[in-house]
Amino acid sequence: MLKIIHAADLHLDSAFGALGVEKARERRREGRFLVERLAELTRREGADALLLSGDLFDGREVYPETLECLRETFAALDAKVFIAPGNHDPYRSGGAYERIKWSHNVHIFKSSTIETVEWAEKNAVIYGAAFTAGERTDRPLAGFSVPQDDRLHVMVLHGDVTGGESHYGAIHPGEIAATGLDYLALGHIHQQSAVQKAGQTHWAYPGCPEGRGFDELGEKGVLAGEIGKGSAELRFVPLARRKYEILTVDVTDRDAEEAVRQA
């Protein structure tokens, strides 16, 4: 069994262009607090691994304070950290992922081709791949499968589960089943999916851990729990400090402004 935290789509250092300068700065600063809450959950759960399935950053503009926060926070963890860059934060020469020296417990997948990390002490193999540009029109899982042995096979990947084509790493459900993976930790979709199953492979999107606007409503968080051969006992853990909601207010025979304020 492997204890994991599965998170994705933090979109750190988002511009928050619809907000004023000071409020936007405050929201970016809160993103660093989100990283600290994620680390605290990892410690509290006694997780072996923190799986980050892409779009850790929102774009090319990443502040030095954010990178230093990530470096220090991840270095203080006993858990291993696996990062698969996504379409917003593709792995590029000279990009954000190369601007700091990461601690030994952090592994960043750097190639669009699936890479393999052997984890002998956990009898596990961790796979992953990176976006290396803002789009990916190939199918990252096409033709991929793992050995049928007693090891735990886990993949960290940013991609779009769809029956058709996509500019963001199309993944067909049949391809998930054909991998033979025990767990596929996905990112890209900002709504959590709960744990799904294709063939013998469990897979999930945790959604984004904090909403950034009214297109990301409700409770946001990560997945936490244990994965094993043929099992994935994961639960949704709320992590957001702020929550976006759309409320419908009945103002019939009432002062409209007062009704809204009470709601």
Short mmCIF file of C-alpha atoms in Angstrom, two decimals:
data_model
loop_
_atom_site.label_atom_id
_atom_site.label_comp_id
_atom_site.label_asym_id
_atom_site.label_seq_id
_atom_site.Cartn_x
_atom_site.Cartn_y
_atom_site.Cartn_z
CA MET A 1 0.00 0.00 0.00
CA LEU A 2 1.06 3.56 -0.66
CA LYS A 3 -0.32 6.55 1.22
CA ILE A 4 -0.75 9.50 -1.11
CA ILE A 5 -2.02 13.03 -1.45
CA HIS A 6 -3.16 13.73 -5.01
CA ALA A 7 -3.46 17.40 -5.97
CA ALA A 8 -3.53 19.34 -9.23
CA ASP A 9 -4.18 22.71 -10.82
CA LEU A 10 -2.97 25.05 -8.08
CA HIS A 11 -2.34 27.75 -10.73
CA LEU A 12 0.01 29.63 -8.44
CA ASP A 13 0.70 33.29 -9.29
CA SER A 14 -2.48 33.70 -11.32
CA ALA A 15 -2.85 37.27 -12.53
CA PHE A 16 -6.37 37.76 -11.05
CA GLY A 17 -6.81 40.48 -13.66
CA ALA A 18 -10.44 41.14 -12.72
CA LEU A 19 -9.35 42.28 -9.25
CA GLY A 20 -7.63 45.49 -8.22
CA VAL A 21 -3.86 45.53 -7.80
CA GLU A 22 -3.88 45.07 -4.01
CA LYS A 23 -6.55 42.36 -3.99
CA ALA A 24 -4.75 40.48 -6.78
CA ARG A 25 -1.51 40.66 -4.79
CA GLU A 26 -3.35 39.31 -1.74
CA ARG A 27 -4.77 36.38 -3.70
CA ARG A 28 -1.32 35.47 -5.06
CA ARG A 29 0.06 35.58 -1.53
CA GLU A 30 -2.74 33.27 -0.39
CA GLY A 31 -1.53 30.77 -2.99
CA ARG A 32 1.65 30.34 -0.96
CA PHE A 33 -0.44 29.68 2.14
CA LEU A 34 -2.24 27.02 0.10
CA VAL A 35 1.10 25.28 -0.50
CA GLU A 36 1.73 25.28 3.25
CA ARG A 37 -1.73 23.81 3.96
CA LEU A 38 -1.08 21.11 1.38
CA ALA A 39 2.22 20.25 3.07
CA GLU A 40 0.58 20.18 6.49
CA LEU A 41 -2.06 17.75 5.19
CA THR A 42 0.70 15.58 3.73
CA ARG A 43 2.38 15.43 7.14
CA ARG A 44 -0.87 14.88 9.03
CA GLU A 45 -1.85 11.99 6.76
CA GLY A 46 1.61 10.43 7.01
CA ALA A 47 1.65 10.29 3.21
CA ASP A 48 4.47 8.54 1.40
CA ALA A 49 3.98 10.64 -1.73
CA LEU A 50 2.53 13.96 -2.84
CA LEU A 51 1.40 13.66 -6.46
CA LEU A 52 1.04 16.99 -8.32
CA SER A 53 -0.62 16.48 -11.69
CA GLY A 54 0.22 19.68 -13.51
CA ASP A 55 -0.55 23.40 -13.67
CA LEU A 56 1.28 24.03 -10.42
CA PHE A 57 1.89 27.49 -11.90
CA ASP A 58 -0.59 29.54 -13.92
CA GLY A 59 1.93 30.71 -16.51
CA ARG A 60 5.44 31.92 -17.27
CA GLU A 61 5.27 34.74 -14.70
CA VAL A 62 6.31 33.05 -11.44
CA TYR A 63 7.49 35.16 -8.52
CA PRO A 64 10.76 34.30 -6.73
CA GLU A 65 8.86 34.23 -3.42
CA THR A 66 6.59 31.50 -4.76
CA LEU A 67 9.48 29.35 -5.95
CA GLU A 68 11.28 29.76 -2.63
CA CYS A 69 8.10 28.84 -0.74
CA LEU A 70 7.77 25.65 -2.78
CA ARG A 71 11.45 24.77 -2.40
CA GLU A 72 11.46 25.19 1.38
CA THR A 73 8.06 23.60 1.96
CA PHE A 74 8.76 20.49 -0.11
CA ALA A 75 12.27 20.10 1.33
CA ALA A 76 10.76 19.89 4.82
CA LEU A 77 8.54 16.94 3.88
CA ASP A 78 9.37 13.32 4.59
CA ALA A 79 7.22 12.39 1.60
CA LYS A 80 8.44 12.19 -1.98
CA VAL A 81 6.97 14.79 -4.34
CA PHE A 82 6.25 13.91 -7.99
CA ILE A 83 5.33 16.73 -10.41
CA ALA A 84 4.03 16.33 -13.97
CA PRO A 85 3.96 19.81 -15.60
CA GLY A 86 0.78 20.75 -17.46
CA ASN A 87 -0.31 23.04 -20.28
CA HIS A 88 -0.10 26.21 -18.15
CA ASP A 89 3.36 25.38 -16.75
CA PRO A 90 5.07 23.23 -19.40
CA TYR A 91 8.61 22.11 -18.76
CA ARG A 92 10.83 24.41 -20.83
CA SER A 93 14.52 25.18 -20.82
CA GLY A 94 15.02 28.18 -18.56
CA GLY A 95 11.44 27.96 -17.27
CA ALA A 96 10.21 28.17 -13.67
CA TYR A 97 11.06 24.55 -12.90
CA GLU A 98 14.73 25.20 -13.74
CA ARG A 99 15.07 28.43 -11.79
CA ILE A 100 15.67 26.81 -8.39
CA LYS A 101 17.47 23.79 -7.03
CA TRP A 102 14.86 21.37 -5.75
CA SER A 103 15.47 19.09 -2.78
CA HIS A 104 16.32 15.41 -3.30
CA ASN A 105 12.76 14.27 -2.48
CA VAL A 106 11.27 16.17 -5.45
CA HIS A 107 11.07 14.56 -8.89
CA ILE A 108 9.88 16.61 -11.85
CA PHE A 109 8.99 14.78 -15.04
CA LYS A 110 10.66 16.68 -17.87
CA SER A 111 9.80 14.85 -21.08
CA SER A 112 6.62 14.39 -23.10
CA THR A 113 7.65 10.73 -23.29
CA ILE A 114 6.64 8.69 -20.25
CA GLU A 115 9.47 8.40 -17.72
CA THR A 116 9.91 5.73 -15.05
CA VAL A 117 11.04 6.13 -11.43
CA GLU A 118 11.78 2.94 -9.49
CA TRP A 119 10.88 3.13 -5.79
CA ALA A 120 12.33 -0.10 -4.44
CA GLU A 121 11.60 0.49 -0.74
CA LYS A 122 7.88 0.78 -1.51
CA ASN A 123 7.92 -1.94 -4.20
CA ALA A 124 6.47 0.70 -6.49
CA VAL A 125 7.10 2.29 -9.87
CA ILE A 126 6.04 5.90 -10.48
CA TYR A 127 5.52 7.01 -14.07
CA GLY A 128 4.95 10.47 -15.47
CA ALA A 129 5.25 12.81 -18.42
CA ALA A 130 5.27 16.56 -18.94
CA PHE A 131 3.73 19.05 -21.26
CA THR A 132 6.66 20.73 -23.00
CA ALA A 133 4.48 23.32 -24.75
CA GLY A 134 1.13 24.99 -24.13
CA GLU A 135 -0.67 22.34 -26.16
CA ARG A 136 -0.33 18.62 -26.65
CA THR A 137 -2.23 17.09 -29.57
CA ASP A 138 -0.84 13.55 -29.29
CA ARG A 139 -2.30 10.92 -26.95
CA PRO A 140 0.17 10.42 -24.07
CA LEU A 141 -1.12 6.96 -23.08
CA ALA A 142 -1.42 5.50 -26.57
CA GLY A 143 0.37 2.14 -26.67
CA PHE A 144 1.57 2.33 -23.06
CA SER A 145 1.28 -0.57 -20.61
CA VAL A 146 3.03 -1.67 -17.43
CA PRO A 147 4.47 -5.07 -16.53
CA GLN A 148 2.08 -7.46 -14.84
CA ASP A 149 4.01 -8.07 -11.62
CA ASP A 150 3.60 -7.59 -7.88
CA ARG A 151 4.84 -3.99 -7.87
CA LEU A 152 2.53 -1.00 -7.46
CA HIS A 153 2.30 0.97 -10.71
CA VAL A 154 1.26 4.64 -10.42
CA MET A 155 1.28 7.44 -12.99
CA VAL A 156 1.16 11.24 -12.55
CA LEU A 157 -0.16 12.99 -15.67
CA HIS A 158 -1.87 16.13 -16.92
CA GLY A 159 -4.40 15.33 -19.60
CA ASP A 160 -7.95 15.37 -20.90
CA VAL A 161 -10.04 12.21 -20.59
CA THR A 162 -12.24 12.29 -23.67
CA GLY A 163 -13.65 10.03 -26.31
CA GLY A 164 -12.40 12.39 -29.01
CA GLU A 165 -9.55 14.73 -29.76
CA SER A 166 -8.10 17.45 -27.54
CA HIS A 167 -5.36 20.07 -27.59
CA TYR A 168 -4.49 19.08 -24.03
CA GLY A 169 -3.32 15.49 -24.12
CA ALA A 170 -6.35 13.43 -25.11
CA ILE A 171 -6.77 10.27 -23.04
CA HIS A 172 -9.31 7.68 -24.15
CA PRO A 173 -10.92 5.53 -21.42
CA GLY A 174 -9.88 2.40 -23.28
CA GLU A 175 -6.27 3.56 -23.16
CA ILE A 176 -6.50 3.91 -19.37
CA ALA A 177 -7.71 0.32 -19.08
CA ALA A 178 -4.95 -0.91 -21.41
CA THR A 179 -2.17 0.58 -19.26
CA GLY A 180 -2.62 -1.91 -16.44
CA LEU A 181 -1.74 0.85 -13.97
CA ASP A 182 -2.95 0.56 -10.41
CA TYR A 183 -3.66 4.30 -10.17
CA LEU A 184 -3.60 7.16 -12.67
CA ALA A 185 -3.35 10.56 -10.91
CA LEU A 186 -4.73 13.11 -13.37
CA GLY A 187 -4.88 16.89 -13.56
CA HIS A 188 -6.47 19.43 -15.93
CA ILE A 189 -10.17 19.27 -15.03
CA HIS A 190 -10.94 21.66 -12.18
CA GLN A 191 -13.94 19.69 -10.89
CA GLN A 192 -13.14 16.63 -8.79
CA SER A 193 -14.29 13.40 -10.41
CA ALA A 194 -14.25 10.96 -7.48
CA VAL A 195 -12.34 7.74 -8.14
CA GLN A 196 -13.24 6.06 -11.44
CA LYS A 197 -12.22 2.69 -12.84
CA ALA A 198 -11.29 1.60 -16.36
CA GLY A 199 -10.45 -2.07 -16.58
CA GLN A 200 -8.37 -2.71 -13.45
CA THR A 201 -7.01 0.85 -13.35
CA HIS A 202 -8.35 3.36 -10.85
CA TRP A 203 -8.10 7.01 -11.90
CA ALA A 204 -9.26 10.41 -10.69
CA TYR A 205 -9.16 14.16 -11.04
CA PRO A 206 -8.94 15.88 -7.62
CA GLY A 207 -10.07 19.19 -9.14
CA CYS A 208 -8.38 22.45 -8.22
CA PRO A 209 -7.67 22.98 -4.49
CA GLU A 210 -9.01 26.54 -4.49
CA GLY A 211 -11.40 28.35 -6.81
CA ARG A 212 -10.23 31.50 -8.58
CA GLY A 213 -13.56 32.74 -9.93
CA PHE A 214 -17.25 32.04 -10.45
CA ASP A 215 -16.44 29.33 -12.99
CA GLU A 216 -14.96 27.28 -10.11
CA LEU A 217 -17.81 26.98 -7.64
CA GLY A 218 -18.18 25.16 -4.36
CA GLU A 219 -15.84 23.19 -2.15
CA LYS A 220 -12.37 22.59 -3.57
CA GLY A 221 -9.55 20.38 -2.32
CA VAL A 222 -7.45 17.28 -2.90
CA LEU A 223 -7.64 13.48 -2.65
CA ALA A 224 -6.03 11.63 0.25
CA GLY A 225 -5.77 7.98 1.21
CA GLU A 226 -4.19 4.69 0.20
CA ILE A 227 -3.67 2.92 -3.10
CA GLY A 228 -2.69 -0.70 -3.56
CA LYS A 229 -2.85 -3.55 -6.03
CA GLY A 230 -6.43 -3.39 -7.26
CA SER A 231 -7.54 -0.79 -4.71
CA ALA A 232 -7.77 2.99 -4.31
CA GLU A 233 -9.29 4.11 -1.03
CA LEU A 234 -9.21 7.88 -1.49
CA ARG A 235 -11.38 10.58 0.03
CA PHE A 236 -11.91 14.21 -0.90
CA VAL A 237 -10.33 16.64 1.59
CA PRO A 238 -11.44 20.31 1.38
CA LEU A 239 -8.45 22.65 1.33
CA ALA A 240 -9.80 25.98 0.10
CA ARG A 241 -9.70 29.07 2.26
CA ARG A 242 -12.11 30.90 -0.06
CA LYS A 243 -15.20 29.43 -1.73
CA TYR A 244 -17.11 30.88 -4.67
CA GLU A 245 -20.89 30.41 -4.67
CA ILE A 246 -23.80 31.73 -6.72
CA LEU A 247 -26.83 32.37 -4.54
CA THR A 248 -30.38 32.88 -5.74
CA VAL A 249 -32.15 35.41 -3.53
CA ASP A 250 -35.93 35.87 -3.39
CA VAL A 251 -36.53 39.63 -3.09
CA THR A 252 -40.32 39.45 -3.43
CA ASP A 253 -41.93 42.13 -1.24
CA ARG A 254 -38.55 42.86 0.37
CA ASP A 255 -35.92 45.53 0.11
CA ALA A 256 -33.63 44.01 -2.52
CA GLU A 257 -30.34 45.25 -1.11
CA GLU A 258 -31.20 44.13 2.42
CA ALA A 259 -32.29 40.69 1.15
CA VAL A 260 -28.99 40.25 -0.67
CA ARG A 261 -26.98 41.38 2.37
CA GLN A 262 -28.82 38.88 4.61
CA ALA A 263 -28.21 36.07 2.10
#
